[in-house]
DNA sequence: ACAACAATCCAATGATTATTAGAATGTTTG
DNA sequence: CAAACATTCTAATAATCATTGGATTGTTGT
């Protein structure tokens, strides 16, 4: 009468194994911003390209990512938005229960208040009316894949050169890849020193989407 | 200028590692129904108690479960509902992308159509009006921890003895621990043979809750 | 205090996994 | 076709993990 159902759990554990390595989580975090080639991923994460390739293979075997060839390059992308959702959920559970993580994040979060759904709606409304300037400091390829509504692209490494695009009399809100990303914080450091009224939101596009908010594409 | 942020991913990977073993996922699946003692878990999963204890220790170190002593027994429970949500999310990703899993589930799902949110609301409404009888075939302790609205407890191992509680002229809907649980299917086999109009829903309380539906407690 | 029981700790085993170096594959460009 | 390049494959080593048996801890009931 007893039926062997452990095969189900073995299959799900394939996904679990895939997300059990810090390196693979870093890869997923990047890929959740936009599709990328192996060497972009390797460079961005200061990882040996062979190692990046091996981990991407593991992710592919767990069907979390798909790969396609583009000329000399292999382009990897998440196999679905549910994978990005899984990453957000996993991170949220870690943040909720691992004191060590919250402590490590403490430095970054101390400057940023928690964001409520109302805040999110309000931010969009203000951005639409032009009352605040929302800047996306990620590389422009990631902005083009998806970004917050009414946000403008202003990559971190072009920030200093394009300062005149930002008005000094309006509040500027910077965001980047999400809670583990420091680019928005760096933008704050740069702009605050020049007298701008600037703050960050911890959320990236995936946290934004996971909370039911709309995004803009292309 | 480069900041070491890999510690974040290492911390999140602790959660990933915890959910990378089929045995631990089986434990989480059971614990997502209700708190349980080590030996109940070990018996239910036909697992050596030492092994169960070792895996529970790993889950505890990842802060996914907490333990308290109750007399001779150690009672384990999930450290939050977000952990159950993580389990549901993980399973959904696996089901969406792993053909092997969908194939293995095929036999079970073939008899059950997909459930939409409207179906869920409708089911509650019908159960409230008494048009359908919703039975919870899990052990009664799990029913008491949480169950679907207007469901009545009728554990699988008492089913044959308590048949007279079920009217033959109404549709009966059985549910159990969720998509990987076969108890509801066994109830269908038993009742269909006796002429009852019976069907199952794949969802358990965690899938129900994750889709925003209410539950009853106590 | 002692016997019975639940659970954990400890140590040892074999089985996986991460990582790196070197060789090999596939694609573009001259 | 050959050279350059991006990526993957193969093999090997060190590290980590799952599992089990035996000893140990903590609790209950006598």
mmCIF file with all atom_site columns, N, CA, C and O (backbone and C1' of nucleotides) in Angstrom, chain D:
data_model
loop_
_atom_site.group_PDB
_atom_site.id
_atom_site.type_symbol
_atom_site.label_atom_id
_atom_site.label_alt_id
_atom_site.label_comp_id
_atom_site.label_asym_id
_atom_site.label_entity_id
_atom_site.label_seq_id
_atom_site.pdbx_PDB_ins_code
_atom_site.Cartn_x
_atom_site.Cartn_y
_atom_site.Cartn_z
_atom_site.occupancy
_atom_site.B_iso_or_equiv
_atom_site.pdbx_formal_charge
_atom_site.auth_seq_id
_atom_site.auth_comp_id
_atom_site.auth_asym_id
_atom_site.auth_atom_id
_atom_site.pdbx_PDB_model_num
ATOM 1   P P     . DC D 1 1  ? 40.060 24.597 -45.541 1.00 0.00 ? 1  DC D P     1
ATOM 2   O "O5'" . DC D 1 1  ? 41.526 24.322 -45.049 1.00 0.00 ? 1  DC D "O5'" 1
ATOM 3   C "C5'" . DC D 1 1  ? 42.593 24.721 -45.918 1.00 0.00 ? 1  DC D "C5'" 1
ATOM 4   C "C4'" . DC D 1 1  ? 43.424 25.799 -45.258 1.00 0.00 ? 1  DC D "C4'" 1
ATOM 5   C "C3'" . DC D 1 1  ? 43.697 25.529 -43.779 1.00 0.00 ? 1  DC D "C3'" 1
ATOM 6   O "O3'" . DC D 1 1  ? 45.041 25.904 -43.484 1.00 0.00 ? 1  DC D "O3'" 1
ATOM 7   C "C1'" . DC D 1 1  ? 42.642 27.633 -44.016 1.00 0.00 ? 1  DC D "C1'" 1
ATOM 8   P P     . DA D 1 2  ? 45.762 25.351 -42.192 1.00 0.00 ? 2  DA D P     1
ATOM 9   O "O5'" . DA D 1 2  ? 46.014 26.704 -41.404 1.00 0.00 ? 2  DA D "O5'" 1
ATOM 10  C "C5'" . DA D 1 2  ? 46.674 27.788 -42.047 1.00 0.00 ? 2  DA D "C5'" 1
ATOM 11  C "C4'" . DA D 1 2  ? 46.676 28.993 -41.136 1.00 0.00 ? 2  DA D "C4'" 1
ATOM 12  C "C3'" . DA D 1 2  ? 46.975 28.667 -39.676 1.00 0.00 ? 2  DA D "C3'" 1
ATOM 13  O "O3'" . DA D 1 2  ? 47.730 29.723 -39.103 1.00 0.00 ? 2  DA D "O3'" 1
ATOM 14  C "C1'" . DA D 1 2  ? 44.805 29.588 -39.838 1.00 0.00 ? 2  DA D "C1'" 1
ATOM 15  P P     . DA D 1 3  ? 48.417 29.556 -37.709 1.00 0.00 ? 3  DA D P     1
ATOM 16  O "O5'" . DA D 1 3  ? 47.863 30.834 -36.937 1.00 0.00 ? 3  DA D "O5'" 1
ATOM 17  C "C5'" . DA D 1 3  ? 47.735 32.076 -37.621 1.00 0.00 ? 3  DA D "C5'" 1
ATOM 18  C "C4'" . DA D 1 3  ? 46.841 32.990 -36.820 1.00 0.00 ? 3  DA D "C4'" 1
ATOM 19  C "C3'" . DA D 1 3  ? 47.043 32.884 -35.311 1.00 0.00 ? 3  DA D "C3'" 1
ATOM 20  O "O3'" . DA D 1 3  ? 47.056 34.188 -34.755 1.00 0.00 ? 3  DA D "O3'" 1
ATOM 21  C "C1'" . DA D 1 3  ? 44.780 32.423 -35.849 1.00 0.00 ? 3  DA D "C1'" 1
ATOM 22  P P     . DA D 1 4  ? 47.195 34.396 -33.201 1.00 0.00 ? 4  DA D P     1
ATOM 23  O "O5'" . DA D 1 4  ? 45.703 34.759 -32.770 1.00 0.00 ? 4  DA D "O5'" 1
ATOM 24  C "C5'" . DA D 1 4  ? 45.003 35.784 -33.463 1.00 0.00 ? 4  DA D "C5'" 1
ATOM 25  C "C4'" . DA D 1 4  ? 43.649 35.982 -32.797 1.00 0.00 ? 4  DA D "C4'" 1
ATOM 26  C "C3'" . DA D 1 4  ? 43.707 35.924 -31.268 1.00 0.00 ? 4  DA D "C3'" 1
ATOM 27  O "O3'" . DA D 1 4  ? 42.888 36.964 -30.744 1.00 0.00 ? 4  DA D "O3'" 1
ATOM 28  C "C1'" . DA D 1 4  ? 42.172 34.309 -32.082 1.00 0.00 ? 4  DA D "C1'" 1
ATOM 29  P P     . DC D 1 5  ? 42.864 37.229 -29.194 1.00 0.00 ? 5  DC D P     1
ATOM 30  O "O5'" . DC D 1 5  ? 41.435 36.682 -28.791 1.00 0.00 ? 5  DC D "O5'" 1
ATOM 31  C "C5'" . DC D 1 5  ? 40.300 37.020 -29.573 1.00 0.00 ? 5  DC D "C5'" 1
ATOM 32  C "C4'" . DC D 1 5  ? 39.157 36.106 -29.210 1.00 0.00 ? 5  DC D "C4'" 1
ATOM 33  C "C3'" . DC D 1 5  ? 39.001 35.872 -27.709 1.00 0.00 ? 5  DC D "C3'" 1
ATOM 34  O "O3'" . DC D 1 5  ? 37.771 36.411 -27.292 1.00 0.00 ? 5  DC D "O3'" 1
ATOM 35  C "C1'" . DC D 1 5  ? 38.743 33.873 -28.960 1.00 0.00 ? 5  DC D "C1'" 1
ATOM 36  P P     . DA D 1 6  ? 37.394 36.428 -25.746 1.00 0.00 ? 6  DA D P     1
ATOM 37  O "O5'" . DA D 1 6  ? 36.241 35.339 -25.687 1.00 0.00 ? 6  DA D "O5'" 1
ATOM 38  C "C5'" . DA D 1 6  ? 35.104 35.484 -26.520 1.00 0.00 ? 6  DA D "C5'" 1
ATOM 39  C "C4'" . DA D 1 6  ? 34.160 34.330 -26.291 1.00 0.00 ? 6  DA D "C4'" 1
ATOM 40  C "C3'" . DA D 1 6  ? 33.883 34.042 -24.816 1.00 0.00 ? 6  DA D "C3'" 1
ATOM 41  O "O3'" . DA D 1 6  ? 32.490 33.801 -24.651 1.00 0.00 ? 6  DA D "O3'" 1
ATOM 42  C "C1'" . DA D 1 6  ? 34.798 32.106 -25.863 1.00 0.00 ? 6  DA D "C1'" 1
ATOM 43  P P     . DT D 1 7  ? 31.913 33.532 -23.191 1.00 0.00 ? 7  DT D P     1
ATOM 44  O "O5'" . DT D 1 7  ? 31.963 31.947 -23.113 1.00 0.00 ? 7  DT D "O5'" 1
ATOM 45  C "C5'" . DT D 1 7  ? 31.299 31.205 -24.121 1.00 0.00 ? 7  DT D "C5'" 1
ATOM 46  C "C4'" . DT D 1 7  ? 31.690 29.756 -24.043 1.00 0.00 ? 7  DT D "C4'" 1
ATOM 47  C "C3'" . DT D 1 7  ? 31.461 29.066 -22.701 1.00 0.00 ? 7  DT D "C3'" 1
ATOM 48  O "O3'" . DT D 1 7  ? 30.275 28.300 -22.804 1.00 0.00 ? 7  DT D "O3'" 1
ATOM 49  C "C1'" . DT D 1 7  ? 33.423 28.303 -23.809 1.00 0.00 ? 7  DT D "C1'" 1
ATOM 50  P P     . DT D 1 8  ? 29.754 27.405 -21.602 1.00 0.00 ? 8  DT D P     1
ATOM 51  O "O5'" . DT D 1 8  ? 30.448 25.986 -21.890 1.00 0.00 ? 8  DT D "O5'" 1
ATOM 52  C "C5'" . DT D 1 8  ? 30.282 25.390 -23.155 1.00 0.00 ? 8  DT D "C5'" 1
ATOM 53  C "C4'" . DT D 1 8  ? 31.160 24.163 -23.256 1.00 0.00 ? 8  DT D "C4'" 1
ATOM 54  C "C3'" . DT D 1 8  ? 30.938 23.128 -22.147 1.00 0.00 ? 8  DT D "C3'" 1
ATOM 55  O "O3'" . DT D 1 8  ? 30.637 21.898 -22.760 1.00 0.00 ? 8  DT D "O3'" 1
ATOM 56  C "C1'" . DT D 1 8  ? 33.236 23.564 -22.457 1.00 0.00 ? 8  DT D "C1'" 1
ATOM 57  P P     . DC D 1 9  ? 30.252 20.611 -21.886 1.00 0.00 ? 9  DC D P     1
ATOM 58  O "O5'" . DC D 1 9  ? 31.603 19.759 -21.918 1.00 0.00 ? 9  DC D "O5'" 1
ATOM 59  C "C5'" . DC D 1 9  ? 32.176 19.417 -23.169 1.00 0.00 ? 9  DC D "C5'" 1
ATOM 60  C "C4'" . DC D 1 9  ? 33.463 18.639 -22.953 1.00 0.00 ? 9  DC D "C4'" 1
ATOM 61  C "C3'" . DC D 1 9  ? 33.373 17.541 -21.889 1.00 0.00 ? 9  DC D "C3'" 1
ATOM 62  O "O3'" . DC D 1 9  ? 33.943 16.346 -22.420 1.00 0.00 ? 9  DC D "O3'" 1
ATOM 63  C "C1'" . DC D 1 9  ? 35.187 18.995 -21.422 1.00 0.00 ? 9  DC D "C1'" 1
ATOM 64  P P     . DT D 1 10 ? 33.846 14.968 -21.614 1.00 0.00 ? 10 DT D P     1
ATOM 65  O "O5'" . DT D 1 10 ? 35.283 14.786 -20.951 1.00 0.00 ? 10 DT D "O5'" 1
ATOM 66  C "C5'" . DT D 1 10 ? 36.435 15.182 -21.665 1.00 0.00 ? 10 DT D "C5'" 1
ATOM 67  C "C4'" . DT D 1 10 ? 37.687 14.852 -20.862 1.00 0.00 ? 10 DT D "C4'" 1
ATOM 68  C "C3'" . DT D 1 10 ? 37.490 13.814 -19.759 1.00 0.00 ? 10 DT D "C3'" 1
ATOM 69  O "O3'" . DT D 1 10 ? 38.622 12.954 -19.744 1.00 0.00 ? 10 DT D "O3'" 1
ATOM 70  C "C1'" . DT D 1 10 ? 38.303 15.827 -18.819 1.00 0.00 ? 10 DT D "C1'" 1
ATOM 71  P P     . DA D 1 11 ? 38.659 11.688 -18.738 1.00 0.00 ? 11 DA D P     1
ATOM 72  O "O5'" . DA D 1 11 ? 39.748 12.167 -17.684 1.00 0.00 ? 11 DA D "O5'" 1
ATOM 73  C "C5'" . DA D 1 11 ? 40.911 12.854 -18.144 1.00 0.00 ? 11 DA D "C5'" 1
ATOM 74  C "C4'" . DA D 1 11 ? 41.710 13.343 -16.959 1.00 0.00 ? 11 DA D "C4'" 1
ATOM 75  C "C3'" . DA D 1 11 ? 41.686 12.410 -15.741 1.00 0.00 ? 11 DA D "C3'" 1
ATOM 76  O "O3'" . DA D 1 11 ? 42.977 12.390 -15.149 1.00 0.00 ? 11 DA D "O3'" 1
ATOM 77  C "C1'" . DA D 1 11 ? 40.895 14.521 -15.111 1.00 0.00 ? 11 DA D "C1'" 1
ATOM 78  P P     . DA D 1 12 ? 43.310 11.353 -13.984 1.00 0.00 ? 12 DA D P     1
ATOM 79  O "O5'" . DA D 1 12 ? 43.611 12.315 -12.751 1.00 0.00 ? 12 DA D "O5'" 1
ATOM 80  C "C5'" . DA D 1 12 ? 44.458 13.446 -12.939 1.00 0.00 ? 12 DA D "C5'" 1
ATOM 81  C "C4'" . DA D 1 12 ? 44.397 14.310 -11.698 1.00 0.00 ? 12 DA D "C4'" 1
ATOM 82  C "C3'" . DA D 1 12 ? 44.302 13.510 -10.388 1.00 0.00 ? 12 DA D "C3'" 1
ATOM 83  O "O3'" . DA D 1 12 ? 45.243 13.990 -9.441  1.00 0.00 ? 12 DA D "O3'" 1
ATOM 84  C "C1'" . DA D 1 12 ? 42.575 15.128 -10.508 1.00 0.00 ? 12 DA D "C1'" 1
ATOM 85  P P     . DT D 1 13 ? 45.430 13.163 -8.050  1.00 0.00 ? 13 DT D P     1
ATOM 86  O "O5'" . DT D 1 13 ? 45.293 14.322 -6.956  1.00 0.00 ? 13 DT D "O5'" 1
ATOM 87  C "C5'" . DT D 1 13 ? 45.667 15.669 -7.280  1.00 0.00 ? 13 DT D "C5'" 1
ATOM 88  C "C4'" . DT D 1 13 ? 44.953 16.609 -6.343  1.00 0.00 ? 13 DT D "C4'" 1
ATOM 89  C "C3'" . DT D 1 13 ? 44.784 16.043 -4.931  1.00 0.00 ? 13 DT D "C3'" 1
ATOM 90  O "O3'" . DT D 1 13 ? 45.239 16.977 -3.964  1.00 0.00 ? 13 DT D "O3'" 1
ATOM 91  C "C1'" . DT D 1 13 ? 42.703 16.792 -5.773  1.00 0.00 ? 13 DT D "C1'" 1
ATOM 92  P P     . DA D 1 14 ? 45.258 16.553 -2.411  1.00 0.00 ? 14 DA D P     1
ATOM 93  O "O5'" . DA D 1 14 ? 44.245 17.611 -1.764  1.00 0.00 ? 14 DA D "O5'" 1
ATOM 94  C "C5'" . DA D 1 14 ? 44.251 18.963 -2.216  1.00 0.00 ? 14 DA D "C5'" 1
ATOM 95  C "C4'" . DA D 1 14 ? 43.013 19.657 -1.707  1.00 0.00 ? 14 DA D "C4'" 1
ATOM 96  C "C3'" . DA D 1 14 ? 42.715 19.386 -0.229  1.00 0.00 ? 14 DA D "C3'" 1
ATOM 97  O "O3'" . DA D 1 14 ? 42.266 20.591 0.385   1.00 0.00 ? 14 DA D "O3'" 1
ATOM 98  C "C1'" . DA D 1 14 ? 40.893 18.667 -1.546  1.00 0.00 ? 14 DA D "C1'" 1
ATOM 99  P P     . DA D 1 15 ? 41.814 20.616 1.913   1.00 0.00 ? 15 DA D P     1
ATOM 100 O "O5'" . DA D 1 15 ? 40.231 20.723 1.811   1.00 0.00 ? 15 DA D "O5'" 1
ATOM 101 C "C5'" . DA D 1 15 ? 39.657 21.709 0.970   1.00 0.00 ? 15 DA D "C5'" 1
ATOM 102 C "C4'" . DA D 1 15 ? 38.153 21.572 0.994   1.00 0.00 ? 15 DA D "C4'" 1
ATOM 103 C "C3'" . DA D 1 15 ? 37.555 21.422 2.398   1.00 0.00 ? 15 DA D "C3'" 1
ATOM 104 O "O3'" . DA D 1 15 ? 36.489 22.336 2.553   1.00 0.00 ? 15 DA D "O3'" 1
ATOM 105 C "C1'" . DA D 1 15 ? 36.828 19.650 0.991   1.00 0.00 ? 15 DA D "C1'" 1
ATOM 106 P P     . DT D 1 16 ? 35.682 22.412 3.952   1.00 0.00 ? 16 DT D P     1
ATOM 107 O "O5'" . DT D 1 16 ? 34.332 21.648 3.615   1.00 0.00 ? 16 DT D "O5'" 1
ATOM 108 C "C5'" . DT D 1 16 ? 33.615 21.993 2.433   1.00 0.00 ? 16 DT D "C5'" 1
ATOM 109 C "C4'" . DT D 1 16 ? 32.506 20.986 2.208   1.00 0.00 ? 16 DT D "C4'" 1
ATOM 110 C "C3'" . DT D 1 16 ? 31.620 20.750 3.430   1.00 0.00 ? 16 DT D "C3'" 1
ATOM 111 O "O3'" . DT D 1 16 ? 30.279 21.059 3.078   1.00 0.00 ? 16 DT D "O3'" 1
ATOM 112 C "C1'" . DT D 1 16 ? 32.285 18.707 2.428   1.00 0.00 ? 16 DT D "C1'" 1
ATOM 113 P P     . DC D 1 17 ? 29.095 20.846 4.136   1.00 0.00 ? 17 DC D P     1
ATOM 114 O "O5'" . DC D 1 17 ? 28.508 19.414 3.742   1.00 0.00 ? 17 DC D "O5'" 1
ATOM 115 C "C5'" . DC D 1 17 ? 28.188 19.145 2.377   1.00 0.00 ? 17 DC D "C5'" 1
ATOM 116 C "C4'" . DC D 1 17 ? 27.541 17.780 2.267   1.00 0.00 ? 17 DC D "C4'" 1
ATOM 117 C "C3'" . DC D 1 17 ? 26.558 17.475 3.397   1.00 0.00 ? 17 DC D "C3'" 1
ATOM 118 O "O3'" . DC D 1 17 ? 25.353 16.950 2.849   1.00 0.00 ? 17 DC D "O3'" 1
ATOM 119 C "C1'" . DC D 1 17 ? 28.220 15.786 3.266   1.00 0.00 ? 17 DC D "C1'" 1
ATOM 120 P P     . DA D 1 18 ? 24.176 16.484 3.800   1.00 0.00 ? 18 DA D P     1
ATOM 121 O "O5'" . DA D 1 18 ? 24.266 14.906 3.686   1.00 0.00 ? 18 DA D "O5'" 1
ATOM 122 C "C5'" . DA D 1 18 ? 24.178 14.306 2.411   1.00 0.00 ? 18 DA D "C5'" 1
ATOM 123 C "C4'" . DA D 1 18 ? 24.076 12.790 2.539   1.00 0.00 ? 18 DA D "C4'" 1
ATOM 124 C "C3'" . DA D 1 18 ? 22.993 12.301 3.501   1.00 0.00 ? 18 DA D "C3'" 1
ATOM 125 O "O3'" . DA D 1 18 ? 22.427 11.115 2.964   1.00 0.00 ? 18 DA D "O3'" 1
ATOM 126 C "C1'" . DA D 1 18 ? 25.138 11.638 4.298   1.00 0.00 ? 18 DA D "C1'" 1
ATOM 127 P P     . DT D 1 19 ? 21.185 10.397 3.651   1.00 0.00 ? 19 DT D P     1
ATOM 128 O "O5'" . DT D 1 19 ? 21.866 9.275  4.558   1.00 0.00 ? 19 DT D "O5'" 1
ATOM 129 C "C5'" . DT D 1 19 ? 22.737 8.340  3.945   1.00 0.00 ? 19 DT D "C5'" 1
ATOM 130 C "C4'" . DT D 1 19 ? 23.451 7.522  4.994   1.00 0.00 ? 19 DT D "C4'" 1
ATOM 131 C "C3'" . DT D 1 19 ? 22.574 7.023  6.150   1.00 0.00 ? 19 DT D "C3'" 1
ATOM 132 O "O3'" . DT D 1 19 ? 22.412 5.627  6.000   1.00 0.00 ? 19 DT D "O3'" 1
ATOM 133 C "C1'" . DT D 1 19 ? 24.711 7.777  6.886   1.00 0.00 ? 19 DT D "C1'" 1
ATOM 134 P P     . DT D 1 20 ? 21.456 4.798  7.007   1.00 0.00 ? 20 DT D P     1
ATOM 135 O "O5'" . DT D 1 20 ? 22.512 4.231  8.055   1.00 0.00 ? 20 DT D "O5'" 1
ATOM 136 C "C5'" . DT D 1 20 ? 23.629 3.481  7.586   1.00 0.00 ? 20 DT D "C5'" 1
ATOM 137 C "C4'" . DT D 1 20 ? 24.556 3.173  8.748   1.00 0.00 ? 20 DT D "C4'" 1
ATOM 138 C "C3'" . DT D 1 20 ? 23.841 2.702  10.011  1.00 0.00 ? 20 DT D "C3'" 1
ATOM 139 O "O3'" . DT D 1 20 ? 24.254 1.385  10.336  1.00 0.00 ? 20 DT D "O3'" 1
ATOM 140 C "C1'" . DT D 1 20 ? 25.464 4.376  10.500  1.00 0.00 ? 20 DT D "C1'" 1
ATOM 141 P P     . DG D 1 21 ? 23.669 0.630  11.642  1.00 0.00 ? 21 DG D P     1
ATOM 142 O "O5'" . DG D 1 21 ? 24.869 0.785  12.676  1.00 0.00 ? 21 DG D "O5'" 1
ATOM 143 C "C5'" . DG D 1 21 ? 26.157 0.263  12.355  1.00 0.00 ? 21 DG D "C5'" 1
ATOM 144 C "C4'" . DG D 1 21 ? 27.067 0.391  13.552  1.00 0.00 ? 21 DG D "C4'" 1
ATOM 145 C "C3'" . DG D 1 21 ? 26.468 -0.128 14.857  1.00 0.00 ? 21 DG D "C3'" 1
ATOM 146 O "O3'" . DG D 1 21 ? 27.503 -0.761 15.628  1.00 0.00 ? 21 DG D "O3'" 1
ATOM 147 C "C1'" . DG D 1 21 ? 26.912 2.185  15.066  1.00 0.00 ? 21 DG D "C1'" 1
ATOM 148 P P     . DG D 1 22 ? 27.202 -1.310 17.092  1.00 0.00 ? 22 DG D P     1
ATOM 149 O "O5'" . DG D 1 22 ? 27.790 -0.176 18.059  1.00 0.00 ? 22 DG D "O5'" 1
ATOM 150 C "C5'" . DG D 1 22 ? 29.133 0.268  17.880  1.00 0.00 ? 22 DG D "C5'" 1
ATOM 151 C "C4'" . DG D 1 22 ? 29.486 1.269  18.962  1.00 0.00 ? 22 DG D "C4'" 1
ATOM 152 C "C3'" . DG D 1 22 ? 28.955 0.914  20.350  1.00 0.00 ? 22 DG D "C3'" 1
ATOM 153 O "O3'" . DG D 1 22 ? 29.917 1.282  21.335  1.00 0.00 ? 22 DG D "O3'" 1
ATOM 154 C "C1'" . DG D 1 22 ? 28.099 3.003  19.697  1.00 0.00 ? 22 DG D "C1'" 1
ATOM 155 P P     . DA D 1 23 ? 29.556 1.089  22.902  1.00 0.00 ? 23 DA D P     1
ATOM 156 O "O5'" . DA D 1 23 ? 29.561 2.592  23.427  1.00 0.00 ? 23 DA D "O5'" 1
ATOM 157 C "C5'" . DA D 1 23 ? 30.708 3.406  23.193  1.00 0.00 ? 23 DA D "C5'" 1
ATOM 158 C "C4'" . DA D 1 23 ? 30.416 4.843  23.577  1.00 0.00 ? 23 DA D "C4'" 1
ATOM 159 C "C3'" . DA D 1 23 ? 29.982 5.033  25.041  1.00 0.00 ? 23 DA D "C3'" 1
ATOM 160 O "O3'" . DA D 1 23 ? 30.604 6.192  25.572  1.00 0.00 ? 23 DA D "O3'" 1
ATOM 161 C "C1'" . DA D 1 23 ? 28.335 5.917  23.609  1.00 0.00 ? 23 DA D "C1'" 1
ATOM 162 P P     . DT D 1 24 ? 30.218 6.703  27.057  1.00 0.00 ? 24 DT D P     1
ATOM 163 O "O5'" . DT D 1 24 ? 29.126 7.824  26.762  1.00 0.00 ? 24 DT D "O5'" 1
ATOM 164 C "C5'" . DT D 1 24 ? 29.457 8.951  25.961  1.00 0.00 ? 24 DT D "C5'" 1
ATOM 165 C "C4'" . DT D 1 24 ? 28.381 10.015 26.096  1.00 0.00 ? 24 DT D "C4'" 1
ATOM 166 C "C3'" . DT D 1 24 ? 27.902 10.256 27.533  1.00 0.00 ? 24 DT D "C3'" 1
ATOM 167 O "O3'" . DT D 1 24 ? 27.885 11.668 27.770  1.00 0.00 ? 24 DT D "O3'" 1
ATOM 168 C "C1'" . DT D 1 24 ? 26.069 9.838  26.117  1.00 0.00 ? 24 DT D "C1'" 1
ATOM 169 P P     . DT D 1 25 ? 27.432 12.245 29.196  1.00 0.00 ? 25 DT D P     1
ATOM 170 O "O5'" . DT D 1 25 ? 26.054 12.973 28.863  1.00 0.00 ? 25 DT D "O5'" 1
ATOM 171 C "C5'" . DT D 1 25 ? 26.014 13.970 27.849  1.00 0.00 ? 25 DT D "C5'" 1
ATOM 172 C "C4'" . DT D 1 25 ? 24.587 14.438 27.673  1.00 0.00 ? 25 DT D "C4'" 1
ATOM 173 C "C3'" . DT D 1 25 ? 23.898 14.861 28.966  1.00 0.00 ? 25 DT D "C3'" 1
ATOM 174 O "O3'" . DT D 1 25 ? 23.244 16.111 28.763  1.00 0.00 ? 25 DT D "O3'" 1
ATOM 175 C "C1'" . DT D 1 25 ? 22.598 13.244 27.841  1.00 0.00 ? 25 DT D "C1'" 1
ATOM 176 P P     . DG D 1 26 ? 22.704 16.978 30.013  1.00 0.00 ? 26 DG D P     1
ATOM 177 O "O5'" . DG D 1 26 ? 21.141 16.701 29.934  1.00 0.00 ? 26 DG D "O5'" 1
ATOM 178 C "C5'" . DG D 1 26 ? 20.433 17.079 28.777  1.00 0.00 ? 26 DG D "C5'" 1
ATOM 179 C "C4'" . DG D 1 26 ? 19.032 16.518 28.840  1.00 0.00 ? 26 DG D "C4'" 1
ATOM 180 C "C3'" . DG D 1 26 ? 18.318 16.779 30.168  1.00 0.00 ? 26 DG D "C3'" 1
ATOM 181 O "O3'" . DG D 1 26 ? 17.019 17.245 29.870  1.00 0.00 ? 26 DG D "O3'" 1
ATOM 182 C "C1'" . DG D 1 26 ? 18.235 14.484 29.639  1.00 0.00 ? 26 DG D "C1'" 1
ATOM 183 P P     . DT D 1 27 ? 16.068 17.862 31.002  1.00 0.00 ? 27 DT D P     1
ATOM 184 O "O5'" . DT D 1 27 ? 14.934 16.760 31.123  1.00 0.00 ? 27 DT D "O5'" 1
ATOM 185 C "C5'" . DT D 1 27 ? 14.178 16.436 29.960  1.00 0.00 ? 27 DT D "C5'" 1
ATOM 186 C "C4'" . DT D 1 27 ? 13.307 15.238 30.247  1.00 0.00 ? 27 DT D "C4'" 1
ATOM 187 C "C3'" . DT D 1 27 ? 12.544 15.312 31.563  1.00 0.00 ? 27 DT D "C3'" 1
ATOM 188 O "O3'" . DT D 1 27 ? 11.152 15.349 31.282  1.00 0.00 ? 27 DT D "O3'" 1
ATOM 189 C "C1'" . DT D 1 27 ? 13.527 13.163 31.223  1.00 0.00 ? 27 DT D "C1'" 1
ATOM 190 P P     . DT D 1 28 ? 10.059 15.503 32.459  1.00 0.00 ? 28 DT D P     1
ATOM 191 O "O5'" . DT D 1 28 ? 9.553  14.020 32.637  1.00 0.00 ? 28 DT D "O5'" 1
ATOM 192 C "C5'" . DT D 1 28 ? 9.005  13.324 31.508  1.00 0.00 ? 28 DT D "C5'" 1
ATOM 193 C "C4'" . DT D 1 28 ? 8.790  11.874 31.868  1.00 0.00 ? 28 DT D "C4'" 1
ATOM 194 C "C3'" . DT D 1 28 ? 7.916  11.656 33.110  1.00 0.00 ? 28 DT D "C3'" 1
ATOM 195 O "O3'" . DT D 1 28 ? 6.796  10.849 32.749  1.00 0.00 ? 28 DT D "O3'" 1
ATOM 196 C "C1'" . DT D 1 28 ? 9.896  10.353 33.223  1.00 0.00 ? 28 DT D "C1'" 1
ATOM 197 P P     . DG D 1 29 ? 5.559  10.667 33.791  1.00 0.00 ? 29 DG D P     1
ATOM 198 O "O5'" . DG D 1 29 ? 5.889  9.267  34.490  1.00 0.00 ? 29 DG D "O5'" 1
ATOM 199 C "C5'" . DG D 1 29 ? 6.126  8.132  33.674  1.00 0.00 ? 29 DG D "C5'" 1
ATOM 200 C "C4'" . DG D 1 29 ? 6.542  6.967  34.559  1.00 0.00 ? 29 DG D "C4'" 1
ATOM 201 C "C3'" . DG D 1 29 ? 5.736  6.839  35.845  1.00 0.00 ? 29 DG D "C3'" 1
ATOM 202 O "O3'" . DG D 1 29 ? 5.526  5.457  36.133  1.00 0.00 ? 29 DG D "O3'" 1
ATOM 203 C "C1'" . DG D 1 29 ? 8.021  7.036  36.364  1.00 0.00 ? 29 DG D "C1'" 1
ATOM 204 P P     . DT D 1 30 ? 4.548  5.018  37.319  1.00 0.00 ? 30 DT D P     1
ATOM 205 O "O5'" . DT D 1 30 ? 5.499  4.132  38.243  1.00 0.00 ? 30 DT D "O5'" 1
ATOM 206 C "C5'" . DT D 1 30 ? 6.193  3.017  37.664  1.00 0.00 ? 30 DT D "C5'" 1
ATOM 207 C "C4'" . DT D 1 30 ? 7.374  2.643  38.541  1.00 0.00 ? 30 DT D "C4'" 1
ATOM 208 C "C3'" . DT D 1 30 ? 6.997  2.276  39.986  1.00 0.00 ? 30 DT D "C3'" 1
ATOM 209 O "O3'" . DT D 1 30 ? 7.344  0.922  40.224  1.00 0.00 ? 30 DT D "O3'" 1
ATOM 210 C "C1'" . DT D 1 30 ? 8.903  3.682  39.890  1.00 0.00 ? 30 DT D "C1'" 1
#
